Amino acid sequence: MAARTAMGSAQTRSDVESRIEQRKMRSAFAIFLFSMSVPYFMMINVRYIMSGGFIPPALDQTTGAIQTVLLVISLLTAVAAVRRVQQGDGRGYKRMTDVTLFLGGVGTLMQGYELWYHPLNPMSHYGETFLATVGLSVVMGLVGLLVLAAGRERVKRIGVTPERQLGYELSSWYWVFTVITWVALYVELYLL
Amino acid sequence: MSVARIGDAPLPLRKKQIMPPVIRGLLWAGIGFLVVNCLVAYLLDPQYGDPFITQPSVVFGWIAATAGWLLGIGGLENVLLPSFGITVTYPEATGWRRYFAYSTNHKVIGIQYLVSSTGGFFIAGLAAMLMRIQLMGDHMWFFPYAGQYIETVGIHGTIMMFSVGTVALVGGLGNYLIPMMIGSNSSAFPRMSALSVWLVPAGIMTVILSPLLGEWTTGWRGYEPLAQNDPNGILFYYLGVLALTLSSLMVSLNLTTTILFKRAKGLTWNRLPMYAWGILAVSLLNIIWLPEIEITFILAVLDRVVPLPFFTAVGSPITYLELFWLFGHPEVYIIVVPAFAIWMEIMPVMARKPLFAREWGIIGLIFVMMLSGFVWAHHMFTNMRLTEMLPFSFFTEMISIPTGFAYMVVIGTLWRSRFRMTVPSLFVLMSMFNFLIGGMTGVFLADPVINLQLHDTFFVVAHFHFTIIGGMVFTWLAAMYYWLPKFSGRMYNSKMGVLGAIWVFIGFDGAFSLMFIQGLRGMNRWVPVYPPYLQGINIVISIFAFILGLGFLFNLIHIAWAMKSGKKVQENPWQSKTLEWQTTSPPAEESFAAAPVVTGSFYDYEDDDESFSIPTTPGPVSM
Ligand code: HEM
Ligand SMILES: [Cu+2]
């Protein structure tokens, strides 16, 4: 780093500060996600403690698969939104986030549907973990959607500037996190 | 407010007035609760006989109330609306009012945390006094029903553990001191801590109001399926502790990032102050274990409102115990690790000698942190086979080794030093003495043979009070006296300080050392009645306990008095080298006018070199 300064690249104080600020935000976000993954580890554990590898035959893999596919597409659009905002393209970010919100909203709604109309006995060991785990995913999904909606409103109102860019990125990455955790849960709850 | 007269120049736009934030928060919390509670109880999920409060309605109502409280206190204008890109002007409170408002100044937040913790401490202390009154007789006499006594024990333990033990030294002193100690003017996420602090009073209130929903008899551990026997008070235990742990989790995220990224230039890892190391270790524990216990509590709430059978008799009754203690033992180190760090912060200053074996102090903190995840089952020996006990017994006894490092560091520092016996050093020595007793009896308890005899007796009660009051509360007092000149620019009265220290020491050691004997003689926990042969010792313990309670009150009054009208004192009365003392006392709005640069060790008291320098003009930046 010192060498770089010596080479005379025009590095102002605020430049360095904003770089530190970026590193700070990214690391804090990583720590936050680490903390937020603890509940998922727990719920996966609880399932194997409670009911081993049992999967009820009545479970509807297809609905689960459809919502998983929808959510995975919304993951891709969220990543695309990140790319847009990195190029300073606020309108593109908003468009991509609209798609993410739509697909993510439908996917989350379908999860909610499975909470209400499930073919499981909630008093069974598999049933209780299924409901609690899907419930966790729905709650985290709703938070993610709220964060995305906030980002969308923000970009509409105040646009993208270099300082604000990271905030948009991180709201999309949070959505990516919720989708990845859901995919893990889908595999765990429906397949393994 | 002035009135515009004709002919005046146009007045600047009148500043938008809002209600005092706390009042607005309370109002919105009340409205939120009523609306959502009625919505759930009457429309979404009506139950037979249309009761006003149902289990689901009170849970959702509580969530709405907490959200209303946080938004009303200033979260709406400062957090929620800006995240949607809407900027509104929010009049910044000034003077004493800022302590009752949303504030992003880490020093204000620190004080807010400290005041909330102190409030929790005295509320829970009052509960303890009521327990001791009951225990002065061997039959039910003060409380009409046994459940009321046990509920009082539960409220006492819950508020002490989650609003004092985990909060005072982390959210309180941590928020105030850590940014200053690492040479920064703010924490990494000021808005996060500005909100999280208000979860503490919300959590305390929730736990206090729990009797409104009925009795709960599980104590501070919220045991399931035991709680299934009771009415619904336990719901407010789970929700209240949820709020308190969320607050601590947010503090930990903030302080970890602060320590990682806000350090002054030259403040390398091997110069990082011990207290910052302590807070880092604790934060890591919080970041892993608080989400764990939060999910456990949410599952327990779901067991009631859905209902699901996770922890009920048809579920898996032992699972709650496992999940609770998996967090529960790290929790006790969450409480005591910052205290170790404060010993190592205060003692070199008082000894005028470099901190002895500093690396070993840090290694000790880190190993305690890691081992604390491997010992939880020593709380459940009565439910286990001997073969399962042994590894836990082993690790529990092992953990006393890295704990011992903290002692070694302090004693090595004091050895042949120019030690100054001040009120803070007196409190630290008392704390070390008491924690030694607490830790050693813990090693006894970790031995299965002894544990099976002593589990759930007052021996255990004495053990953990020696570790928590002895280790943490005495250190908290040490820290309050030590940093009092920093907070206020004033000094305590040393005679009163010494009196306060001796007073609480006598009250504490008198009451709790007798509890060891009483436990060995067969006094059980969680029961308000006992065989008559134990009455004498119980009366003596109660008297010591009242002395102790008054002693804490005395120290509180003394500290409050000294902050307001103690003798004015120079900026750095202890001649400490750590950065927080290199600012004015009390510190200005911005602690450091220019960013300091660290050039040496903070604990090097052999010479009188400065440990830092303040550049007069910002030089060229290099990283
Ligand atoms: C060398 C260190 C320690 C050892 C070996 C140790 C060991 C133990 C053991 C074996 C028990 C279980 C007793 C029983 O219920 O049968 C216990 C209980 C307890 N310990 Fe420790 N302990 C240590 C340090 C601490 C510290 C530092 C704290 C708090 C700051 C603490 C707080 C507690 C609490 C709160 C309980 C009782 C929990 C309950 O049943 O409600 N201990 N300890
Ligand atoms: Cu333990």
PDB file of N, CA, C and O in Angstrom, chain B residues 513-576:
ATOM      1  N   SER B 513     -21.025 -16.601  51.308  1.00  0.00           N
ATOM      2  CA  SER B 513     -20.187 -17.705  51.780  1.00  0.00           C
ATOM      3  C   SER B 513     -21.003 -18.599  52.711  1.00  0.00           C
ATOM      4  O   SER B 513     -20.800 -19.817  52.737  1.00  0.00           O
ATOM      5  N   LEU B 514     -21.948 -18.015  53.440  1.00  0.00           N
ATOM      6  CA  LEU B 514     -22.802 -18.872  54.268  1.00  0.00           C
ATOM      7  C   LEU B 514     -23.672 -19.789  53.412  1.00  0.00           C
ATOM      8  O   LEU B 514     -24.063 -20.875  53.839  1.00  0.00           O
ATOM      9  N   MET B 515     -23.970 -19.338  52.184  1.00  0.00           N
ATOM     10  CA  MET B 515     -24.801 -20.187  51.326  1.00  0.00           C
ATOM     11  C   MET B 515     -24.088 -21.480  50.941  1.00  0.00           C
ATOM     12  O   MET B 515     -24.741 -22.490  50.691  1.00  0.00           O
ATOM     13  N   PHE B 516     -22.746 -21.447  50.868  1.00  0.00           N
ATOM     14  CA  PHE B 516     -22.036 -22.709  50.615  1.00  0.00           C
ATOM     15  C   PHE B 516     -22.347 -23.701  51.732  1.00  0.00           C
ATOM     16  O   PHE B 516     -22.710 -24.856  51.483  1.00  0.00           O
ATOM     17  N   ILE B 517     -22.200 -23.221  52.966  1.00  0.00           N
ATOM     18  CA  ILE B 517     -22.408 -24.107  54.116  1.00  0.00           C
ATOM     19  C   ILE B 517     -23.850 -24.599  54.145  1.00  0.00           C
ATOM     20  O   ILE B 517     -24.130 -25.790  54.302  1.00  0.00           O
ATOM     21  N   GLN B 518     -24.736 -23.642  53.905  1.00  0.00           N
ATOM     22  CA  GLN B 518     -26.146 -23.967  53.917  1.00  0.00           C
ATOM     23  C   GLN B 518     -26.475 -25.016  52.849  1.00  0.00           C
ATOM     24  O   GLN B 518     -27.227 -25.964  53.100  1.00  0.00           O
ATOM     25  N   GLY B 519     -25.858 -24.868  51.673  1.00  0.00           N
ATOM     26  CA  GLY B 519     -26.088 -25.837  50.606  1.00  0.00           C
ATOM     27  C   GLY B 519     -25.592 -27.214  51.017  1.00  0.00           C
ATOM     28  O   GLY B 519     -26.261 -28.229  50.809  1.00  0.00           O
ATOM     29  N   LEU B 520     -24.414 -27.240  51.624  1.00  0.00           N
ATOM     30  CA  LEU B 520     -23.878 -28.531  52.070  1.00  0.00           C
ATOM     31  C   LEU B 520     -24.772 -29.154  53.131  1.00  0.00           C
ATOM     32  O   LEU B 520     -24.850 -30.370  53.253  1.00  0.00           O
ATOM     33  N   ARG B 521     -25.459 -28.304  53.877  1.00  0.00           N
ATOM     34  CA  ARG B 521     -26.323 -28.843  54.939  1.00  0.00           C
ATOM     35  C   ARG B 521     -27.712 -29.187  54.419  1.00  0.00           C
ATOM     36  O   ARG B 521     -28.580 -29.564  55.191  1.00  0.00           O
ATOM     37  N   GLY B 522     -27.955 -29.012  53.112  1.00  0.00           N
ATOM     38  CA  GLY B 522     -29.207 -29.529  52.572  1.00  0.00           C
ATOM     39  C   GLY B 522     -30.252 -28.500  52.213  1.00  0.00           C
ATOM     40  O   GLY B 522     -31.426 -28.829  52.091  1.00  0.00           O
ATOM     41  N   MET B 523     -29.849 -27.256  52.032  1.00  0.00           N
ATOM     42  CA  MET B 523     -30.829 -26.237  51.634  1.00  0.00           C
ATOM     43  C   MET B 523     -31.011 -26.281  50.114  1.00  0.00           C
ATOM     44  O   MET B 523     -30.072 -26.060  49.354  1.00  0.00           O
ATOM     45  N   ASN B 524     -32.233 -26.553  49.646  1.00  0.00           N
ATOM     46  CA  ASN B 524     -32.495 -26.658  48.220  1.00  0.00           C
ATOM     47  C   ASN B 524     -32.816 -25.313  47.590  1.00  0.00           C
ATOM     48  O   ASN B 524     -33.344 -24.423  48.242  1.00  0.00           O
ATOM     49  N   ARG B 525     -32.492 -25.212  46.283  1.00  0.00           N
ATOM     50  CA  ARG B 525     -32.932 -24.048  45.504  1.00  0.00           C
ATOM     51  C   ARG B 525     -34.393 -24.225  45.131  1.00  0.00           C
ATOM     52  O   ARG B 525     -34.927 -25.316  45.193  1.00  0.00           O
ATOM     53  N   TRP B 526     -35.010 -23.146  44.641  1.00  0.00           N
ATOM     54  CA  TRP B 526     -36.339 -23.181  44.035  1.00  0.00           C
ATOM     55  C   TRP B 526     -37.429 -23.629  44.986  1.00  0.00           C
ATOM     56  O   TRP B 526     -38.456 -24.104  44.559  1.00  0.00           O
ATOM     57  N   VAL B 527     -37.208 -23.546  46.288  1.00  0.00           N
ATOM     58  CA  VAL B 527     -38.286 -23.850  47.233  1.00  0.00           C
ATOM     59  C   VAL B 527     -38.333 -22.782  48.307  1.00  0.00           C
ATOM     60  O   VAL B 527     -37.299 -22.465  48.891  1.00  0.00           O
ATOM     61  N   PRO B 528     -39.492 -22.243  48.583  1.00  0.00           N
ATOM     62  CA  PRO B 528     -39.589 -21.188  49.594  1.00  0.00           C
ATOM     63  C   PRO B 528     -39.679 -21.718  51.019  1.00  0.00           C
ATOM     64  O   PRO B 528     -39.650 -20.925  51.951  1.00  0.00           O
ATOM     65  N   VAL B 529     -39.807 -23.003  51.213  1.00  0.00           N
ATOM     66  CA  VAL B 529     -39.877 -23.542  52.574  1.00  0.00           C
ATOM     67  C   VAL B 529     -38.747 -24.531  52.758  1.00  0.00           C
ATOM     68  O   VAL B 529     -38.200 -25.040  51.787  1.00  0.00           O
ATOM     69  N   TYR B 530     -38.376 -24.765  54.008  1.00  0.00           N
ATOM     70  CA  TYR B 530     -37.227 -25.634  54.271  1.00  0.00           C
ATOM     71  C   TYR B 530     -37.354 -26.176  55.686  1.00  0.00           C
ATOM     72  O   TYR B 530     -38.134 -25.663  56.488  1.00  0.00           O
ATOM     73  N   PRO B 531     -36.570 -27.203  56.017  1.00  0.00           N
ATOM     74  CA  PRO B 531     -36.673 -27.775  57.362  1.00  0.00           C
ATOM     75  C   PRO B 531     -36.238 -26.760  58.420  1.00  0.00           C
ATOM     76  O   PRO B 531     -35.339 -25.942  58.167  1.00  0.00           O
ATOM     77  N   PRO B 532     -36.836 -26.811  59.593  1.00  0.00           N
ATOM     78  CA  PRO B 532     -36.601 -25.776  60.622  1.00  0.00           C
ATOM     79  C   PRO B 532     -35.140 -25.635  61.030  1.00  0.00           C
ATOM     80  O   PRO B 532     -34.718 -24.532  61.375  1.00  0.00           O
ATOM     81  N   TYR B 533     -34.341 -26.702  60.931  1.00  0.00           N
ATOM     82  CA  TYR B 533     -32.970 -26.559  61.421  1.00  0.00           C
ATOM     83  C   TYR B 533     -32.155 -25.566  60.595  1.00  0.00           C
ATOM     84  O   TYR B 533     -31.074 -25.154  60.991  1.00  0.00           O
ATOM     85  N   LEU B 534     -32.681 -25.164  59.423  1.00  0.00           N
ATOM     86  CA  LEU B 534     -31.935 -24.216  58.589  1.00  0.00           C
ATOM     87  C   LEU B 534     -32.348 -22.759  58.822  1.00  0.00           C
ATOM     88  O   LEU B 534     -31.811 -21.858  58.188  1.00  0.00           O
ATOM     89  N   GLN B 535     -33.306 -22.538  59.738  1.00  0.00           N
ATOM     90  CA  GLN B 535     -33.833 -21.178  59.827  1.00  0.00           C
ATOM     91  C   GLN B 535     -32.792 -20.182  60.330  1.00  0.00           C
ATOM     92  O   GLN B 535     -32.678 -19.076  59.804  1.00  0.00           O
ATOM     93  N   GLY B 536     -32.003 -20.579  61.314  1.00  0.00           N
ATOM     94  CA  GLY B 536     -31.031 -19.647  61.878  1.00  0.00           C
ATOM     95  C   GLY B 536     -30.108 -19.101  60.809  1.00  0.00           C
ATOM     96  O   GLY B 536     -29.961 -17.874  60.631  1.00  0.00           O
ATOM     97  N   ILE B 537     -29.523 -19.995  60.054  1.00  0.00           N
ATOM     98  CA  ILE B 537     -28.543 -19.558  59.044  1.00  0.00           C
ATOM     99  C   ILE B 537     -29.228 -18.704  57.975  1.00  0.00           C
ATOM    100  O   ILE B 537     -28.673 -17.727  57.469  1.00  0.00           O
ATOM    101  N   ASN B 538     -30.487 -19.028  57.663  1.00  0.00           N
ATOM    102  CA  ASN B 538     -31.206 -18.239  56.673  1.00  0.00           C
ATOM    103  C   ASN B 538     -31.433 -16.815  57.153  1.00  0.00           C
ATOM    104  O   ASN B 538     -31.345 -15.866  56.361  1.00  0.00           O
ATOM    105  N   ILE B 539     -31.733 -16.676  58.434  1.00  0.00           N
ATOM    106  CA  ILE B 539     -31.948 -15.315  58.945  1.00  0.00           C
ATOM    107  C   ILE B 539     -30.652 -14.515  58.850  1.00  0.00           C
ATOM    108  O   ILE B 539     -30.636 -13.357  58.416  1.00  0.00           O
ATOM    109  N   VAL B 540     -29.537 -15.148  59.207  1.00  0.00           N
ATOM    110  CA  VAL B 540     -28.256 -14.441  59.127  1.00  0.00           C
ATOM    111  C   VAL B 540     -27.974 -14.030  57.683  1.00  0.00           C
ATOM    112  O   VAL B 540     -27.583 -12.891  57.400  1.00  0.00           O
ATOM    113  N   ILE B 541     -28.189 -14.973  56.760  1.00  0.00           N
ATOM    114  CA  ILE B 541     -27.942 -14.660  55.346  1.00  0.00           C
ATOM    115  C   ILE B 541     -28.803 -13.482  54.908  1.00  0.00           C
ATOM    116  O   ILE B 541     -28.326 -12.556  54.235  1.00  0.00           O
ATOM    117  N   SER B 542     -30.068 -13.508  55.313  1.00  0.00           N
ATOM    118  CA  SER B 542     -30.953 -12.414  54.895  1.00  0.00           C
ATOM    119  C   SER B 542     -30.441 -11.079  55.412  1.00  0.00           C
ATOM    120  O   SER B 542     -30.470 -10.082  54.686  1.00  0.00           O
ATOM    121  N   ILE B 543     -29.955 -11.068  56.644  1.00  0.00           N
ATOM    122  CA  ILE B 543     -29.478  -9.794  57.196  1.00  0.00           C
ATOM    123  C   ILE B 543     -28.274  -9.298  56.389  1.00  0.00           C
ATOM    124  O   ILE B 543     -28.206  -8.129  55.991  1.00  0.00           O
ATOM    125  N   PHE B 544     -27.346 -10.212  56.103  1.00  0.00           N
ATOM    126  CA  PHE B 544     -26.216  -9.812  55.258  1.00  0.00           C
ATOM    127  C   PHE B 544     -26.705  -9.330  53.892  1.00  0.00           C
ATOM    128  O   PHE B 544     -26.160  -8.380  53.326  1.00  0.00           O
ATOM    129  N   ALA B 545     -27.736  -9.996  53.367  1.00  0.00           N
ATOM    130  CA  ALA B 545     -28.235  -9.603  52.042  1.00  0.00           C
ATOM    131  C   ALA B 545     -28.805  -8.189  52.077  1.00  0.00           C
ATOM    132  O   ALA B 545     -28.594  -7.409  51.142  1.00  0.00           O
ATOM    133  N   PHE B 546     -29.505  -7.848  53.163  1.00  0.00           N
ATOM    134  CA  PHE B 546     -30.029  -6.476  53.252  1.00  0.00           C
ATOM    135  C   PHE B 546     -28.875  -5.488  53.342  1.00  0.00           C
ATOM    136  O   PHE B 546     -28.907  -4.409  52.732  1.00  0.00           O
ATOM    137  N   ILE B 547     -27.843  -5.869  54.117  1.00  0.00           N
ATOM    138  CA  ILE B 547     -26.656  -4.998  54.192  1.00  0.00           C
ATOM    139  C   ILE B 547     -26.086  -4.786  52.791  1.00  0.00           C
ATOM    140  O   ILE B 547     -25.747  -3.669  52.381  1.00  0.00           O
ATOM    141  N   LEU B 548     -26.012  -5.883  52.029  1.00  0.00           N
ATOM    142  CA  LEU B 548     -25.461  -5.799  50.678  1.00  0.00           C
ATOM    143  C   LEU B 548     -26.306  -4.880  49.801  1.00  0.00           C
ATOM    144  O   LEU B 548     -25.778  -4.006  49.100  1.00  0.00           O
ATOM    145  N   GLY B 549     -27.632  -5.064  49.870  1.00  0.00           N
ATOM    146  CA  GLY B 549     -28.516  -4.225  49.061  1.00  0.00           C
ATOM    147  C   GLY B 549     -28.300  -2.754  49.379  1.00  0.00           C
ATOM    148  O   GLY B 549     -28.144  -1.916  48.475  1.00  0.00           O
ATOM    149  N   LEU B 550     -28.246  -2.426  50.678  1.00  0.00           N
ATOM    150  CA  LEU B 550     -28.018  -1.033  51.057  1.00  0.00           C
ATOM    151  C   LEU B 550     -26.647  -0.560  50.588  1.00  0.00           C
ATOM    152  O   LEU B 550     -26.470   0.595  50.197  1.00  0.00           O
ATOM    153  N   GLY B 551     -25.667  -1.475  50.616  1.00  0.00           N
ATOM    154  CA  GLY B 551     -24.322  -1.113  50.174  1.00  0.00           C
ATOM    155  C   GLY B 551     -24.302  -0.720  48.706  1.00  0.00           C
ATOM    156  O   GLY B 551     -23.658   0.260  48.319  1.00  0.00           O
ATOM    157  N   PHE B 552     -25.022  -1.482  47.871  1.00  0.00           N
ATOM    158  CA  PHE B 552     -25.089  -1.113  46.457  1.00  0.00           C
ATOM    159  C   PHE B 552     -25.756   0.253  46.299  1.00  0.00           C
ATOM    160  O   PHE B 552     -25.318   1.089  45.515  1.00  0.00           O
ATOM    161  N   LEU B 553     -26.817   0.461  47.078  1.00  0.00           N
ATOM    162  CA  LEU B 553     -27.505   1.745  47.014  1.00  0.00           C
ATOM    163  C   LEU B 553     -26.543   2.874  47.398  1.00  0.00           C
ATOM    164  O   LEU B 553     -26.496   3.926  46.759  1.00  0.00           O
ATOM    165  N   PHE B 554     -25.750   2.616  48.447  1.00  0.00           N
ATOM    166  CA  PHE B 554     -24.790   3.625  48.903  1.00  0.00           C
ATOM    167  C   PHE B 554     -23.805   3.967  47.774  1.00  0.00           C
ATOM    168  O   PHE B 554     -23.544   5.135  47.499  1.00  0.00           O
ATOM    169  N   ASN B 555     -23.281   2.923  47.110  1.00  0.00           N
ATOM    170  CA  ASN B 555     -22.334   3.188  46.025  1.00  0.00           C
ATOM    171  C   ASN B 555     -22.992   3.944  44.879  1.00  0.00           C
ATOM    172  O   ASN B 555     -22.389   4.823  44.276  1.00  0.00           O
ATOM    173  N   LEU B 556     -24.238   3.581  44.593  1.00  0.00           N
ATOM    174  CA  LEU B 556     -24.944   4.290  43.516  1.00  0.00           C
ATOM    175  C   LEU B 556     -25.051   5.773  43.844  1.00  0.00           C
ATOM    176  O   LEU B 556     -24.727   6.640  43.018  1.00  0.00           O
ATOM    177  N   ILE B 557     -25.474   6.046  45.081  1.00  0.00           N
ATOM    178  CA  ILE B 557     -25.658   7.449  45.457  1.00  0.00           C
ATOM    179  C   ILE B 557     -24.318   8.176  45.443  1.00  0.00           C
ATOM    180  O   ILE B 557     -24.198   9.293  44.934  1.00  0.00           O
ATOM    181  N   HIS B 558     -23.290   7.506  45.945  1.00  0.00           N
ATOM    182  CA  HIS B 558     -21.977   8.141  45.974  1.00  0.00           C
ATOM    183  C   HIS B 558     -21.486   8.454  44.550  1.00  0.00           C
ATOM    184  O   HIS B 558     -21.014   9.558  44.268  1.00  0.00           O
ATOM    185  N   ILE B 559     -21.643   7.473  43.644  1.00  0.00           N
ATOM    186  CA  ILE B 559     -21.160   7.701  42.279  1.00  0.00           C
ATOM    187  C   ILE B 559     -21.964   8.825  41.619  1.00  0.00           C
ATOM    188  O   ILE B 559     -21.395   9.718  40.981  1.00  0.00           O
ATOM    189  N   ALA B 560     -23.284   8.789  41.811  1.00  0.00           N
ATOM    190  CA  ALA B 560     -24.112   9.834  41.204  1.00  0.00           C
ATOM    191  C   ALA B 560     -23.735  11.197  41.771  1.00  0.00           C
ATOM    192  O   ALA B 560     -23.592  12.183  41.029  1.00  0.00           O
ATOM    193  N   TRP B 561     -23.519  11.231  43.095  1.00  0.00           N
ATOM    194  CA  TRP B 561     -23.139  12.501  43.709  1.00  0.00           C
ATOM    195  C   TRP B 561     -21.795  12.984  43.164  1.00  0.00           C
ATOM    196  O   TRP B 561     -21.635  14.151  42.803  1.00  0.00           O
ATOM    197  N   ALA B 562     -20.829  12.065  43.074  1.00  0.00           N
ATOM    198  CA  ALA B 562     -19.496  12.465  42.623  1.00  0.00           C
ATOM    199  C   ALA B 562     -19.531  12.966  41.182  1.00  0.00           C
ATOM    200  O   ALA B 562     -18.823  13.903  40.821  1.00  0.00           O
ATOM    201  N   MET B 563     -20.364  12.338  40.360  1.00  0.00           N
ATOM    202  CA  MET B 563     -20.440  12.781  38.967  1.00  0.00           C
ATOM    203  C   MET B 563     -20.961  14.194  38.894  1.00  0.00           C
ATOM    204  O   MET B 563     -20.593  14.968  38.021  1.00  0.00           O
ATOM    205  N   LYS B 564     -21.877  14.533  39.810  1.00  0.00           N
ATOM    206  CA  LYS B 564     -22.488  15.845  39.741  1.00  0.00           C
ATOM    207  C   LYS B 564     -21.671  16.881  40.501  1.00  0.00           C
ATOM    208  O   LYS B 564     -21.422  17.970  39.989  1.00  0.00           O
ATOM    209  N   SER B 565     -21.248  16.541  41.712  1.00  0.00           N
ATOM    210  CA  SER B 565     -20.595  17.593  42.491  1.00  0.00           C
ATOM    211  C   SER B 565     -19.352  17.123  43.221  1.00  0.00           C
ATOM    212  O   SER B 565     -19.000  17.699  44.242  1.00  0.00           O
ATOM    213  N   GLY B 566     -18.687  16.102  42.698  1.00  0.00           N
ATOM    214  CA  GLY B 566     -17.404  15.732  43.273  1.00  0.00           C
ATOM    215  C   GLY B 566     -16.366  16.818  43.018  1.00  0.00           C
ATOM    216  O   GLY B 566     -16.638  17.804  42.334  1.00  0.00           O
ATOM    217  N   LYS B 567     -15.163  16.621  43.582  1.00  0.00           N
ATOM    218  CA  LYS B 567     -14.126  17.621  43.392  1.00  0.00           C
ATOM    219  C   LYS B 567     -13.643  17.584  41.945  1.00  0.00           C
ATOM    220  O   LYS B 567     -13.436  16.515  41.382  1.00  0.00           O
ATOM    221  N   LYS B 568     -13.441  18.764  41.351  1.00  0.00           N
ATOM    222  CA  LYS B 568     -12.909  18.804  39.986  1.00  0.00           C
ATOM    223  C   LYS B 568     -11.500  18.249  39.983  1.00  0.00           C
ATOM    224  O   LYS B 568     -10.750  18.414  40.938  1.00  0.00           O
ATOM    225  N   VAL B 569     -11.142  17.593  38.907  1.00  0.00           N
ATOM    226  CA  VAL B 569      -9.866  16.889  38.904  1.00  0.00           C
ATOM    227  C   VAL B 569      -9.211  17.094  37.549  1.00  0.00           C
ATOM    228  O   VAL B 569      -9.879  17.437  36.569  1.00  0.00           O
ATOM    229  N   GLN B 570      -7.872  16.890  37.515  1.00  0.00           N
ATOM    230  CA  GLN B 570      -7.192  17.106  36.235  1.00  0.00           C
ATOM    231  C   GLN B 570      -7.617  16.048  35.220  1.00  0.00           C
ATOM    232  O   GLN B 570      -8.221  15.046  35.576  1.00  0.00           O
ATOM    233  N   GLU B 571      -7.225  16.274  33.962  1.00  0.00           N
ATOM    234  CA  GLU B 571      -7.728  15.441  32.864  1.00  0.00           C
ATOM    235  C   GLU B 571      -7.437  13.957  33.062  1.00  0.00           C
ATOM    236  O   GLU B 571      -8.275  13.125  32.791  1.00  0.00           O
ATOM    237  N   ASN B 572      -6.223  13.637  33.474  1.00  0.00           N
ATOM    238  CA  ASN B 572      -5.801  12.242  33.481  1.00  0.00           C
ATOM    239  C   ASN B 572      -5.291  11.894  34.874  1.00  0.00           C
ATOM    240  O   ASN B 572      -4.102  11.721  35.087  1.00  0.00           O
ATOM    241  N   PRO B 573      -6.183  11.795  35.844  1.00  0.00           N
ATOM    242  CA  PRO B 573      -5.742  11.701  37.235  1.00  0.00           C
ATOM    243  C   PRO B 573      -4.924  10.451  37.524  1.00  0.00           C
ATOM    244  O   PRO B 573      -4.132  10.434  38.456  1.00  0.00           O
ATOM    245  N   TRP B 574      -5.097   9.385  36.745  1.00  0.00           N
ATOM    246  CA  TRP B 574      -4.349   8.147  37.045  1.00  0.00           C
ATOM    247  C   TRP B 574      -3.056   8.095  36.245  1.00  0.00           C
ATOM    248  O   TRP B 574      -2.356   7.094  36.286  1.00  0.00           O
ATOM    249  N   GLN B 575      -2.756   9.118  35.458  1.00  0.00           N
ATOM    250  CA  GLN B 575      -1.625   9.087  34.520  1.00  0.00           C
ATOM    251  C   GLN B 575      -1.637   7.800  33.699  1.00  0.00           C
ATOM    252  O   GLN B 575      -0.653   7.077  33.597  1.00  0.00           O
ATOM    253  N   SER B 576      -2.791   7.511  33.145  1.00  0.00           N
ATOM    254  CA  SER B 576      -2.909   6.324  32.306  1.00  0.00           C
ATOM    255  C   SER B 576      -2.425   6.637  30.904  1.00  0.00           C
ATOM    256  O   SER B 576      -2.459   7.792  30.486  1.00  0.00           O
TER     257      SER B 576
END
